[in-house]
CSV table of C-alpha atoms and ligand atoms in Angstrom, one decimal:
chain,number,residue,atom,x,y,z
H,1,VAL,CA,-0.4,14.6,-45.2
H,2,GLN,CA,-1.8,14.7,-48.7
H,3,ASP,CA,1.4,14.7,-50.7
H,4,GLY,CA,0.9,13.3,-54.2
H,5,SER,CA,4.5,12.4,-54.5
H,6,LEU,CA,4.5,10.0,-51.6
H,7,ILE,CA,3.3,6.9,-53.4
H,8,PRO,CA,5.8,7.1,-56.3
H,9,ARG,CA,8.5,8.1,-53.8
H,10,PHE,CA,8.0,4.9,-51.7
H,11,GLY,CA,7.8,2.9,-55.0
H,12,ARG,CA,11.2,4.3,-56.1
H,13,ALA,CA,12.7,3.7,-52.7
H,14,ARG,CA,12.1,0.0,-53.0
H,15,ARG,CA,14.6,0.0,-55.9
H,16,ASP,CA,17.0,2.6,-54.4
H,17,GLU,CA,20.2,1.0,-53.0
H,18,SER,CA,20.9,4.0,-50.8
H,19,LEU,CA,17.5,3.6,-49.0
H,20,ALA,CA,15.8,1.1,-46.7
H,21,VAL,CA,12.0,0.7,-46.7
H,22,LEU,CA,10.8,-0.2,-43.2
H,23,GLU,CA,7.4,-1.9,-43.2
H,24,GLY,CA,5.7,-2.2,-39.9
H,25,PHE,CA,6.2,-1.3,-36.3
H,26,HIS,CA,8.9,-3.9,-35.4
H,27,ALA,CA,11.1,-2.9,-38.3
H,28,VAL,CA,10.8,0.8,-37.4
H,29,LYS,CA,11.3,0.1,-33.7
H,30,HIS,CA,14.5,-1.9,-34.3
H,31,ALA,CA,15.9,0.5,-36.8
H,32,LEU,CA,15.4,3.4,-34.4
H,33,ARG,CA,16.8,1.4,-31.5
H,34,PHE,CA,20.0,0.4,-33.4
H,35,GLY,CA,20.8,3.9,-34.7
H,36,ALA,CA,19.2,4.1,-38.2
H,37,GLU,CA,18.8,7.5,-39.8
H,38,LEU,CA,15.1,7.6,-40.6
H,39,THR,CA,14.1,10.3,-43.0
H,40,GLU,CA,10.3,10.0,-43.0
H,41,ALA,CA,7.6,7.8,-41.5
H,42,TYR,CA,3.8,7.6,-42.0
H,43,THR,CA,0.9,6.1,-40.2
H,44,ASP,CA,-2.8,5.6,-41.0
H,45,ASP,CA,-3.7,5.5,-37.3
H,46,ALA,CA,-1.5,7.7,-35.0
H,47,ALA,CA,-3.5,6.9,-31.8
H,48,ALA,CA,-3.2,3.1,-32.3
H,49,LEU,CA,0.5,3.5,-33.2
H,50,ALA,CA,1.1,5.5,-30.0
H,51,ARG,CA,-0.6,2.8,-27.9
H,52,LEU,CA,1.5,0.1,-29.6
H,53,CYS,CA,4.7,2.0,-29.1
H,54,ALA,CA,3.9,2.8,-25.4
H,55,ALA,CA,3.3,-0.9,-24.8
H,56,LEU,CA,6.1,-2.5,-26.7
H,57,ALA,CA,8.9,0.1,-27.1
H,58,PRO,CA,8.6,3.2,-24.9
H,59,ASP,CA,12.4,3.7,-25.5
H,60,VAL,CA,11.8,4.8,-29.1
H,61,GLN,CA,8.5,6.6,-28.6
H,62,PRO,CA,9.7,10.2,-28.5
H,63,ARG,CA,11.7,9.7,-31.7
H,64,LEU,CA,8.9,8.0,-33.5
H,65,GLU,CA,6.3,10.5,-32.5
H,66,GLY,CA,8.6,13.4,-33.5
H,67,LEU,CA,8.9,11.8,-37.0
H,68,VAL,CA,5.7,10.1,-38.0
H,69,ARG,CA,3.0,11.9,-39.9
H,70,PRO,CA,-0.6,10.8,-40.5
H,71,VAL,CA,-1.8,9.9,-44.0
H,72,ASP,CA,-5.2,8.7,-45.2
H,73,ARG,CA,-5.8,5.0,-45.2
H,74,ALA,CA,-6.1,5.0,-49.0
H,75,VAL,CA,-2.6,6.5,-49.4
H,76,PHE,CA,-1.1,4.3,-46.7
H,77,GLU,CA,-2.3,1.2,-48.4
H,78,ARG,CA,-0.4,2.1,-51.5
H,79,LEU,CA,3.0,2.7,-49.9
H,80,ALA,CA,3.8,-1.0,-49.9
H,81,PRO,CA,2.6,-4.0,-51.8
H,82,LEU,CA,1.1,-5.3,-48.5
H,83,ALA,CA,0.3,-2.5,-46.1
H,84,PRO,CA,1.7,-3.3,-42.7
H,85,SER,CA,-1.0,-4.2,-40.2
H,86,THR,CA,0.8,-2.4,-37.5
H,87,GLY,CA,0.1,0.9,-39.3
H,88,VAL,CA,3.5,2.4,-39.9
H,89,ILE,CA,6.0,2.6,-42.7
H,90,ALA,CA,9.2,4.5,-43.0
H,91,LEU,CA,12.3,5.2,-45.1
H,92,ALA,CA,15.9,5.1,-43.7
H,93,VAL,CA,19.3,5.7,-45.0
H,94,ARG,CA,21.3,2.5,-45.6
H,95,PRO,CA,24.6,2.4,-43.8
H,96,ARG,CA,27.6,1.9,-46.1
H,97,VAL,CA,29.2,-1.4,-45.4
H,98,GLU,CA,32.5,-2.8,-46.8
H,99,VAL,CA,32.9,-6.6,-47.1
H,100,SER,CA,36.6,-6.2,-46.1
H,101,ALA,CA,35.7,-4.3,-43.0
H,102,VAL,CA,33.2,-7.0,-41.9
H,103,LEU,CA,35.8,-9.7,-42.4
H,104,ALA,CA,38.5,-7.7,-40.6
H,105,ALA,CA,36.4,-7.1,-37.4
H,106,GLU,CA,38.5,-8.3,-34.5
H,107,ARG,CA,35.8,-9.1,-32.0
H,108,ALA,CA,35.5,-12.8,-31.2
H,109,ALA,CA,32.2,-13.3,-33.1
H,110,PRO,CA,31.5,-15.2,-36.2
H,111,VAL,CA,30.4,-13.8,-39.6
H,112,VAL,CA,27.6,-15.5,-41.4
H,113,LEU,CA,28.1,-16.0,-45.2
H,114,LEU,CA,24.9,-16.9,-47.2
H,115,GLU,CA,25.8,-18.2,-50.6
H,116,ASP,CA,23.1,-17.2,-53.1
H,117,PRO,CA,20.1,-17.1,-50.8
H,118,ARG,CA,16.9,-17.3,-52.9
H,119,ASP,CA,14.1,-16.5,-50.5
H,120,LEU,CA,14.0,-13.0,-49.2
H,121,GLY,CA,12.0,-13.8,-46.1
H,122,ASN,CA,14.4,-16.6,-45.3
H,123,LEU,CA,17.3,-14.2,-45.8
H,124,GLY,CA,15.7,-11.8,-43.4
H,125,ALA,CA,15.2,-14.5,-40.8
H,126,CYS,CA,19.0,-15.2,-41.1
H,127,VAL,CA,19.8,-11.5,-40.4
H,128,ARG,CA,17.4,-11.5,-37.5
H,129,VAL,CA,19.0,-14.6,-35.8
H,130,ALA,CA,22.5,-13.3,-36.5
H,131,ALA,CA,21.6,-10.0,-34.8
H,132,ALA,CA,20.1,-11.9,-31.9
H,133,ALA,CA,23.2,-14.0,-31.5
H,134,ASP,CA,25.4,-10.9,-31.7
H,135,ALA,CA,27.3,-12.1,-34.8
H,136,ALA,CA,29.8,-9.8,-36.4
H,137,GLY,CA,27.9,-9.5,-39.7
H,138,VAL,CA,26.1,-11.1,-42.6
H,139,ILE,CA,27.5,-11.3,-46.0
H,140,THR,CA,25.5,-12.6,-49.0
H,141,THR,CA,26.5,-13.5,-52.5
H,142,ALA,CA,24.8,-13.6,-55.9
H,143,GLY,CA,21.6,-12.0,-57.1
H,144,HIS,CA,19.4,-10.9,-54.3
H,145,ASP,CA,19.8,-7.5,-52.5
H,146,PRO,CA,19.9,-8.4,-48.7
H,147,TRP,CA,18.4,-5.0,-48.0
H,148,HIS,CA,15.4,-5.6,-50.2
H,149,PRO,CA,12.2,-4.5,-48.3
H,150,ASP,CA,11.0,-8.2,-48.1
H,151,ALA,CA,14.3,-9.2,-46.4
H,152,LEU,CA,14.0,-6.2,-44.1
H,153,ARG,CA,10.5,-7.3,-43.2
H,154,GLY,CA,11.7,-10.8,-42.5
H,155,ALA,CA,14.5,-9.4,-40.3
H,156,ALA,CA,12.2,-7.1,-38.4
H,157,GLY,CA,14.5,-4.2,-39.3
H,158,LEU,CA,17.5,-5.8,-37.5
H,159,HIS,CA,19.8,-5.0,-40.5
H,160,PHE,CA,20.7,-2.0,-38.5
H,161,ALA,CA,22.0,-4.0,-35.6
H,162,LEU,CA,25.0,-5.5,-37.4
H,163,PRO,CA,26.7,-5.0,-40.8
H,164,VAL,CA,24.8,-6.6,-43.7
H,165,VAL,CA,26.3,-6.5,-47.2
H,166,ARG,CA,26.2,-8.3,-50.5
H,167,ALA,CA,29.7,-9.3,-51.8
H,168,GLN,CA,30.3,-9.1,-55.6
H,169,ALA,CA,33.2,-11.5,-55.0
H,170,LEU,CA,34.8,-12.8,-51.8
H,171,PRO,CA,38.4,-11.6,-51.3
H,172,ALA,CA,41.1,-14.2,-51.8
H,173,THR,CA,42.3,-13.8,-48.2
H,174,LEU,CA,39.4,-14.0,-45.8
H,175,GLY,CA,41.3,-13.5,-42.6
H,176,ARG,CA,39.0,-16.0,-40.8
H,177,PRO,CA,38.7,-19.8,-41.0
H,178,LEU,CA,36.0,-20.7,-43.4
H,179,VAL,CA,33.5,-23.4,-42.1
H,180,ALA,CA,31.1,-24.8,-44.6
H,181,LEU,CA,27.8,-26.0,-43.1
H,182,ASP,CA,26.6,-28.9,-45.1
H,183,PRO,CA,24.3,-31.8,-44.4
H,184,ASP,CA,27.0,-34.2,-45.7
H,185,GLY,CA,29.8,-32.8,-43.5
H,186,GLU,CA,31.4,-34.2,-40.4
H,187,PRO,CA,29.2,-33.9,-37.3
H,188,LEU,CA,29.7,-30.3,-35.9
H,189,ASP,CA,32.1,-30.1,-33.0
H,190,ARG,CA,30.5,-27.2,-31.1
H,191,ASP,CA,33.6,-26.6,-28.9
H,192,GLY,CA,35.8,-26.6,-32.0
H,193,ILE,CA,34.3,-23.7,-33.9
H,194,ASP,CA,36.7,-20.8,-34.1
H,195,PRO,CA,34.9,-17.8,-32.4
H,196,ARG,CA,35.8,-15.7,-35.5
H,197,ALA,CA,34.8,-18.3,-38.1
H,198,LEU,CA,33.2,-17.4,-41.4
H,199,LEU,CA,30.2,-19.7,-41.3
H,200,ALA,CA,29.0,-20.5,-44.8
H,201,PHE,CA,25.5,-21.6,-45.5
H,202,GLY,CA,24.2,-22.7,-49.0
H,203,SER,CA,21.4,-21.8,-51.2
H,204,GLU,CA,17.9,-23.2,-50.3
H,205,ARG,CA,17.7,-25.8,-53.1
H,206,ARG,CA,21.3,-26.4,-54.3
H,207,GLY,CA,23.2,-26.1,-51.0
H,208,LEU,CA,26.9,-24.8,-51.1
H,209,SER,CA,28.8,-24.6,-54.4
H,210,ALA,CA,31.6,-26.9,-55.1
H,211,GLU,CA,33.9,-23.9,-55.3
H,212,LEU,CA,33.2,-22.8,-51.8
H,213,LEU,CA,33.4,-26.4,-50.4
H,214,ALA,CA,36.8,-26.7,-52.1
H,215,VAL,CA,38.3,-23.8,-50.2
H,216,ALA,CA,36.6,-24.4,-46.8
H,217,GLN,CA,38.9,-25.5,-43.9
H,218,GLU,CA,36.0,-27.5,-42.4
H,219,ARG,CA,32.8,-29.1,-43.7
H,220,ALA,CA,30.4,-29.6,-40.7
H,221,SER,CA,26.9,-30.9,-40.4
H,222,ILE,CA,24.1,-30.4,-37.8
H,223,PRO,CA,23.2,-34.0,-36.9
H,224,MET,CA,19.6,-34.9,-38.0
H,225,ARG,CA,17.3,-37.8,-37.6
H,226,PRO,CA,17.8,-40.4,-40.4
H,227,GLY,CA,15.5,-39.7,-43.3
H,228,VAL,CA,15.5,-35.9,-42.9
H,229,SER,CA,17.6,-34.4,-45.7
H,230,SER,CA,18.2,-30.9,-44.5
H,231,LEU,CA,17.1,-28.1,-42.3
H,232,ASN,CA,15.7,-24.8,-43.5
H,233,LEU,CA,18.4,-22.2,-44.1
H,234,ALA,CA,17.5,-19.8,-41.3
H,235,THR,CA,16.9,-22.7,-38.9
H,236,SER,CA,20.4,-24.1,-39.6
H,237,VAL,CA,22.0,-20.6,-39.0
H,238,ALA,CA,20.1,-20.4,-35.7
H,239,ALA,CA,21.2,-23.9,-34.7
H,240,VAL,CA,24.9,-23.2,-35.4
H,241,LEU,CA,24.9,-19.7,-33.8
H,242,PHE,CA,23.1,-20.6,-30.7
H,243,GLY,CA,24.7,-24.0,-30.4
H,244,ARG,CA,28.2,-22.6,-30.0
H,245,ARG,CA,29.7,-22.7,-26.6
B,1,SAM,C1,17.8,-26.1,-47.3
B,1,SAM,S1,19.5,-26.3,-47.1
B,1,SAM,C2,20.1,-26.9,-48.7
B,1,SAM,C3,19.7,-28.2,-49.0
B,1,SAM,C4,20.5,-28.8,-50.2
B,1,SAM,N1,19.7,-29.7,-50.9
B,1,SAM,C5,21.8,-29.4,-49.7
B,1,SAM,O1,21.9,-30.7,-49.8
B,1,SAM,O2,22.7,-28.8,-49.2
B,1,SAM,C6,20.2,-24.8,-47.1
B,1,SAM,C7,21.5,-24.7,-46.3
B,1,SAM,O3,21.3,-24.9,-44.9
B,1,SAM,C8,22.4,-25.5,-44.3
B,1,SAM,N2,21.9,-26.8,-43.7
B,1,SAM,C9,20.7,-27.3,-43.7
B,1,SAM,N3,20.7,-28.5,-43.0
B,1,SAM,C10,21.9,-28.6,-42.5
B,1,SAM,C11,22.5,-29.6,-41.7
B,1,SAM,N4,21.8,-30.7,-41.2
B,1,SAM,N5,23.8,-29.5,-41.4
B,1,SAM,C12,24.5,-28.5,-41.9
B,1,SAM,N6,24.0,-27.5,-42.6
B,1,SAM,C13,22.7,-27.6,-43.0
B,1,SAM,C14,23.4,-25.7,-45.4
B,1,SAM,O4,24.4,-24.7,-45.4
B,1,SAM,C15,22.6,-25.7,-46.6
B,1,SAM,O5,23.3,-25.4,-47.8
């Protein structure tokens, strides 16, 4: 493919809230596996990509090979700020997700609430572990777009495995018990967490806001060795989700 519009199109897609930019094989693989609508995909080495796909994800190989088109290395390198070393990049349609629908889901699975996450790679790691633990969704607040390409990269494309959405404001009625995870809370009772809890985690530097702590039904901590002030955000999400009984 020698399409002159490709580079600007991928540049615009990074800022387009209707699209998802999937950088690298693992993101493309998960997106295909979890039902994403991919609109285009490019590789700078079709033979190497076919080998990788046969080895790691033969289930998606027919769909990937039907979609992916070769481009020169010089073009491929300009489709993302850091060209994926696994030699594939794609665009997909973002699913439309409503915060109210995520909260209303009846399945006995928690929703993860990330209050003002600042680091996009960390945000992506939270989505990845929430998908792995089969959580009912991830809701973020404040400035960052949870579908930013850097967050998608950190999540290995697992945004398509569960609803992920940024809330402008949380509804007054949540329909789930709100559990604030905070290093200064009471030691977490793993048996006591409601299976449908809304589990709130704070910003990397500042932690949870006073407003959120004031409305939480519970304030729970993951016990740590004395002297350690806190866990990394994604690590604490993992500890809580996988520590449940
Ligand atoms: C890096 S920590 C924020 C540290 C911040 N200085 C504070 O005191 O909350 C990011 C988030 O991870 C969660 N977290 C980290 N360590 C935790 C722990 N030991 N128990 C409960 N939550 C924890 C909290 O939700 C916290 O807001």
